Amino acid sequence: MKKAAFIDTVRQNKVNAVILDRLEDLKAPDTWLVSGALFQTVWNVETGRPPQHGIKDYDIFYFDESDLSWEAEDKVIRRAQSLFADLGVEIEVKNQARVHLWYEQRFGVSYPPLGSSCKGIDRFLAIACKAGLKPDGAGGFELYAPDGLEDIAKLLIRPNPSANFQAVRYLEKSARWKACWPELSVMAPD
């Protein structure tokens, strides 16, 4: 799948289109719409489903290391809630600069400090999840997909071995996805 086709497909989901159109208004640095909102929209279009089918939430990553407090992140979360309130969907906003502060307590494994939002995208459990999209400031979009878009286009889920991989979480997520999109091929973790 080519970048232009991916972007056109992602924007068929009206929620994605609005989020991307307003993303710069969030006024947070290094801000991306990431993961499920993108790849699941492609799966929906590829399988003839409504573009929003099965999408649990819409994840937005940003990276701001100037203030690692929960209060600073909560301000951005509240801005996002206001900015996207009319969409009627769950929006999850995470400052990737502070994930290492809470991840181990929540998931039981350590998580290193990151240097950008893209480093957070790199750590998703499956290769197909590793996608981010943001406005480029010139009327287009910047795509971050370090492993390409082929797994997404092929409806293939395979483990991302280069990150904080946890087989239990991978199996949990892939089971949910397979229930929504039975056409998926899911590779077992090693």
Short mmCIF file of C-alpha atoms in Angstrom, two decimals:
data_model
loop_
_atom_site.label_atom_id
_atom_site.label_comp_id
_atom_site.label_asym_id
_atom_site.label_seq_id
_atom_site.Cartn_x
_atom_site.Cartn_y
_atom_site.Cartn_z
CA MET A 1 0.00 0.00 0.00
CA LYS A 2 1.32 3.40 -0.97
CA LYS A 3 1.33 6.41 1.35
CA ALA A 4 -1.30 8.35 -0.64
CA ALA A 5 -3.70 5.38 -0.72
CA PHE A 6 -3.18 4.81 3.01
CA ILE A 7 -3.95 8.44 3.85
CA ASP A 8 -7.02 8.50 1.58
CA THR A 9 -8.29 5.29 3.19
CA VAL A 10 -7.66 6.51 6.74
CA ARG A 11 -9.55 9.72 6.01
CA GLN A 12 -12.63 7.73 4.90
CA ASN A 13 -13.22 7.40 8.63
CA LYS A 14 -14.84 10.78 9.34
CA VAL A 15 -13.54 10.73 12.93
CA ASN A 16 -9.96 10.35 11.69
CA ALA A 17 -10.50 13.13 9.15
CA VAL A 18 -11.73 15.54 11.84
CA ILE A 19 -8.98 14.58 14.31
CA LEU A 20 -6.31 15.11 11.67
CA ASP A 21 -7.86 18.42 10.60
CA ARG A 22 -7.84 19.68 14.21
CA LEU A 23 -4.70 17.99 15.53
CA GLU A 24 -2.54 21.12 15.32
CA ASP A 25 -5.17 22.98 17.38
CA LEU A 26 -4.29 20.72 20.32
CA LYS A 27 -1.12 22.84 20.65
CA ALA A 28 1.02 19.96 21.88
CA PRO A 29 4.47 19.19 20.46
CA ASP A 30 5.23 16.16 18.27
CA THR A 31 1.54 15.17 18.03
CA TRP A 32 0.34 12.14 16.04
CA LEU A 33 -2.84 10.13 15.49
CA VAL A 34 -1.61 6.58 15.92
CA SER A 35 -2.25 2.87 15.69
CA GLY A 36 -5.77 1.38 15.77
CA ALA A 37 -7.59 4.40 14.41
CA LEU A 38 -5.40 4.05 11.34
CA PHE A 39 -4.87 0.34 10.71
CA GLN A 40 -8.37 -0.67 11.77
CA THR A 41 -9.90 1.87 9.39
CA VAL A 42 -7.88 0.29 6.57
CA TRP A 43 -9.08 -3.16 7.61
CA ASN A 44 -12.66 -1.89 7.57
CA VAL A 45 -12.38 -0.41 4.10
CA GLU A 46 -10.55 -3.50 2.79
CA THR A 47 -13.26 -5.82 4.15
CA GLY A 48 -16.26 -3.70 3.17
CA ARG A 49 -17.21 -2.66 6.69
CA PRO A 50 -18.13 0.85 7.84
CA PRO A 51 -14.89 2.81 8.41
CA GLN A 52 -15.45 3.14 12.19
CA HIS A 53 -16.37 -0.51 12.83
CA GLY A 54 -14.62 -2.06 15.85
CA ILE A 55 -12.47 0.95 16.69
CA LYS A 56 -12.43 1.10 20.49
CA ASP A 57 -10.67 4.45 20.81
CA TYR A 58 -8.59 7.00 18.95
CA ASP A 59 -5.04 7.32 20.27
CA ILE A 60 -3.10 10.56 20.11
CA PHE A 61 0.56 10.65 21.09
CA TYR A 62 2.53 13.79 21.82
CA PHE A 63 5.97 14.34 23.28
CA ASP A 64 6.67 17.12 25.76
CA GLU A 65 9.55 16.63 28.16
CA SER A 66 9.38 20.20 29.49
CA ASP A 67 6.95 19.17 32.24
CA LEU A 68 6.58 15.50 33.15
CA SER A 69 3.86 16.05 35.73
CA TRP A 70 0.48 14.38 35.51
CA GLU A 71 -1.08 17.83 35.80
CA ALA A 72 0.61 19.00 32.58
CA GLU A 73 -0.53 15.89 30.70
CA ASP A 74 -4.03 16.24 32.12
CA LYS A 75 -4.25 19.79 30.71
CA VAL A 76 -3.57 18.41 27.23
CA ILE A 77 -6.08 15.59 27.79
CA ARG A 78 -8.73 18.12 28.81
CA ARG A 79 -7.94 20.30 25.77
CA ALA A 80 -8.39 17.21 23.57
CA GLN A 81 -11.70 16.35 25.25
CA SER A 82 -12.96 19.83 24.47
CA LEU A 83 -11.50 19.92 20.94
CA PHE A 84 -13.01 16.55 19.97
CA ALA A 85 -16.14 16.50 22.17
CA ASP A 86 -18.49 16.66 19.17
CA LEU A 87 -17.13 13.38 17.73
CA GLY A 88 -18.75 11.13 20.32
CA VAL A 89 -15.79 8.74 20.52
CA GLU A 90 -13.18 7.90 23.12
CA ILE A 91 -9.95 9.83 22.61
CA GLU A 92 -6.83 8.59 24.46
CA VAL A 93 -4.03 11.15 24.75
CA LYS A 94 -0.61 10.17 26.08
CA ASN A 95 2.56 12.19 26.55
CA GLN A 96 5.24 9.76 25.40
CA ALA A 97 7.84 11.66 27.43
CA ARG A 98 6.28 10.38 30.66
CA VAL A 99 5.20 6.80 29.82
CA HIS A 100 8.25 5.40 31.60
CA LEU A 101 6.96 6.93 34.84
CA TRP A 102 3.83 4.74 35.02
CA TYR A 103 4.24 1.83 32.58
CA GLU A 104 5.95 -0.66 34.86
CA GLN A 105 3.38 -0.22 37.61
CA ARG A 106 0.53 -0.74 35.16
CA PHE A 107 1.98 -3.54 32.99
CA GLY A 108 4.67 -5.13 35.16
CA VAL A 109 7.65 -4.53 32.86
CA SER A 110 10.08 -1.64 32.72
CA TYR A 111 9.88 0.94 29.97
CA PRO A 112 12.77 3.20 29.02
CA PRO A 113 12.47 6.97 28.70
CA LEU A 114 11.72 7.87 25.08
CA GLY A 115 12.99 10.69 22.89
CA SER A 116 9.95 11.29 20.67
CA SER A 117 6.42 10.19 19.90
CA CYS A 118 7.77 8.00 17.10
CA LYS A 119 9.81 6.05 19.65
CA GLY A 120 6.49 5.26 21.34
CA ILE A 121 5.01 4.09 18.04
CA ASP A 122 8.04 1.82 17.64
CA ARG A 123 7.07 -0.01 20.84
CA PHE A 124 3.60 -1.21 19.81
CA LEU A 125 3.02 -4.95 20.21
CA ALA A 126 2.41 -5.76 16.53
CA ILE A 127 4.05 -4.56 13.32
CA ALA A 128 0.69 -3.47 11.85
CA CYS A 129 0.15 -1.17 14.83
CA LYS A 130 3.31 0.82 14.12
CA ALA A 131 1.77 3.72 12.22
CA GLY A 132 1.30 7.39 12.93
CA LEU A 133 -0.09 10.26 10.90
CA LYS A 134 0.01 14.01 11.45
CA PRO A 135 -0.46 17.20 9.45
CA ASP A 136 2.78 18.34 7.84
CA GLY A 137 1.98 22.06 8.11
CA ALA A 138 1.79 22.42 4.32
CA GLY A 139 -1.66 20.96 3.71
CA GLY A 140 -0.48 17.35 3.56
CA PHE A 141 0.40 14.65 6.03
CA GLU A 142 3.50 13.09 7.46
CA LEU A 143 3.35 9.32 7.81
CA TYR A 144 5.49 7.35 10.22
CA ALA A 145 5.41 3.62 9.49
CA PRO A 146 8.92 2.28 10.13
CA ASP A 147 8.06 -1.24 8.92
CA GLY A 148 5.92 -0.12 6.01
CA LEU A 149 2.22 -0.63 5.41
CA GLU A 150 2.18 -4.16 3.97
CA ASP A 151 1.04 -5.94 7.15
CA ILE A 152 -1.87 -3.52 7.39
CA ALA A 153 -2.85 -4.03 3.74
CA LYS A 154 -2.53 -7.82 4.06
CA LEU A 155 -4.59 -7.93 7.29
CA LEU A 156 -1.61 -9.59 8.97
CA ILE A 157 -0.85 -9.40 12.68
CA ARG A 158 2.63 -10.41 13.69
CA PRO A 159 4.61 -9.66 16.84
CA ASN A 160 6.91 -6.67 17.10
CA PRO A 161 10.01 -8.32 18.55
CA SER A 162 12.02 -5.13 18.98
CA ALA A 163 10.12 -3.55 21.82
CA ASN A 164 8.41 -4.29 25.11
CA PHE A 165 6.71 -7.37 23.70
CA GLN A 166 4.45 -9.26 26.08
CA ALA A 167 2.86 -12.41 24.65
CA VAL A 168 -0.13 -12.20 27.00
CA ARG A 169 -1.01 -8.67 25.89
CA TYR A 170 -0.38 -9.53 22.22
CA LEU A 171 -2.71 -12.55 22.42
CA GLU A 172 -5.34 -10.50 24.25
CA LYS A 173 -5.30 -7.72 21.65
CA SER A 174 -5.12 -10.03 18.64
CA ALA A 175 -8.08 -12.07 19.95
CA ARG A 176 -10.19 -8.89 20.17
CA TRP A 177 -9.13 -7.87 16.67
CA LYS A 178 -9.83 -11.33 15.23
CA ALA A 179 -13.33 -11.22 16.74
CA CYS A 180 -14.00 -7.91 14.93
CA TRP A 181 -12.14 -8.79 11.73
CA PRO A 182 -12.24 -12.59 11.20
CA GLU A 183 -10.31 -12.18 7.93
CA LEU A 184 -7.13 -11.36 9.88
CA SER A 185 -4.16 -13.70 9.87
CA VAL A 186 -2.55 -13.71 13.32
CA MET A 187 0.95 -15.05 13.78
CA ALA A 188 1.60 -16.73 17.11
CA PRO A 189 4.27 -15.20 19.34
CA ASP A 190 7.54 -17.12 19.61
#
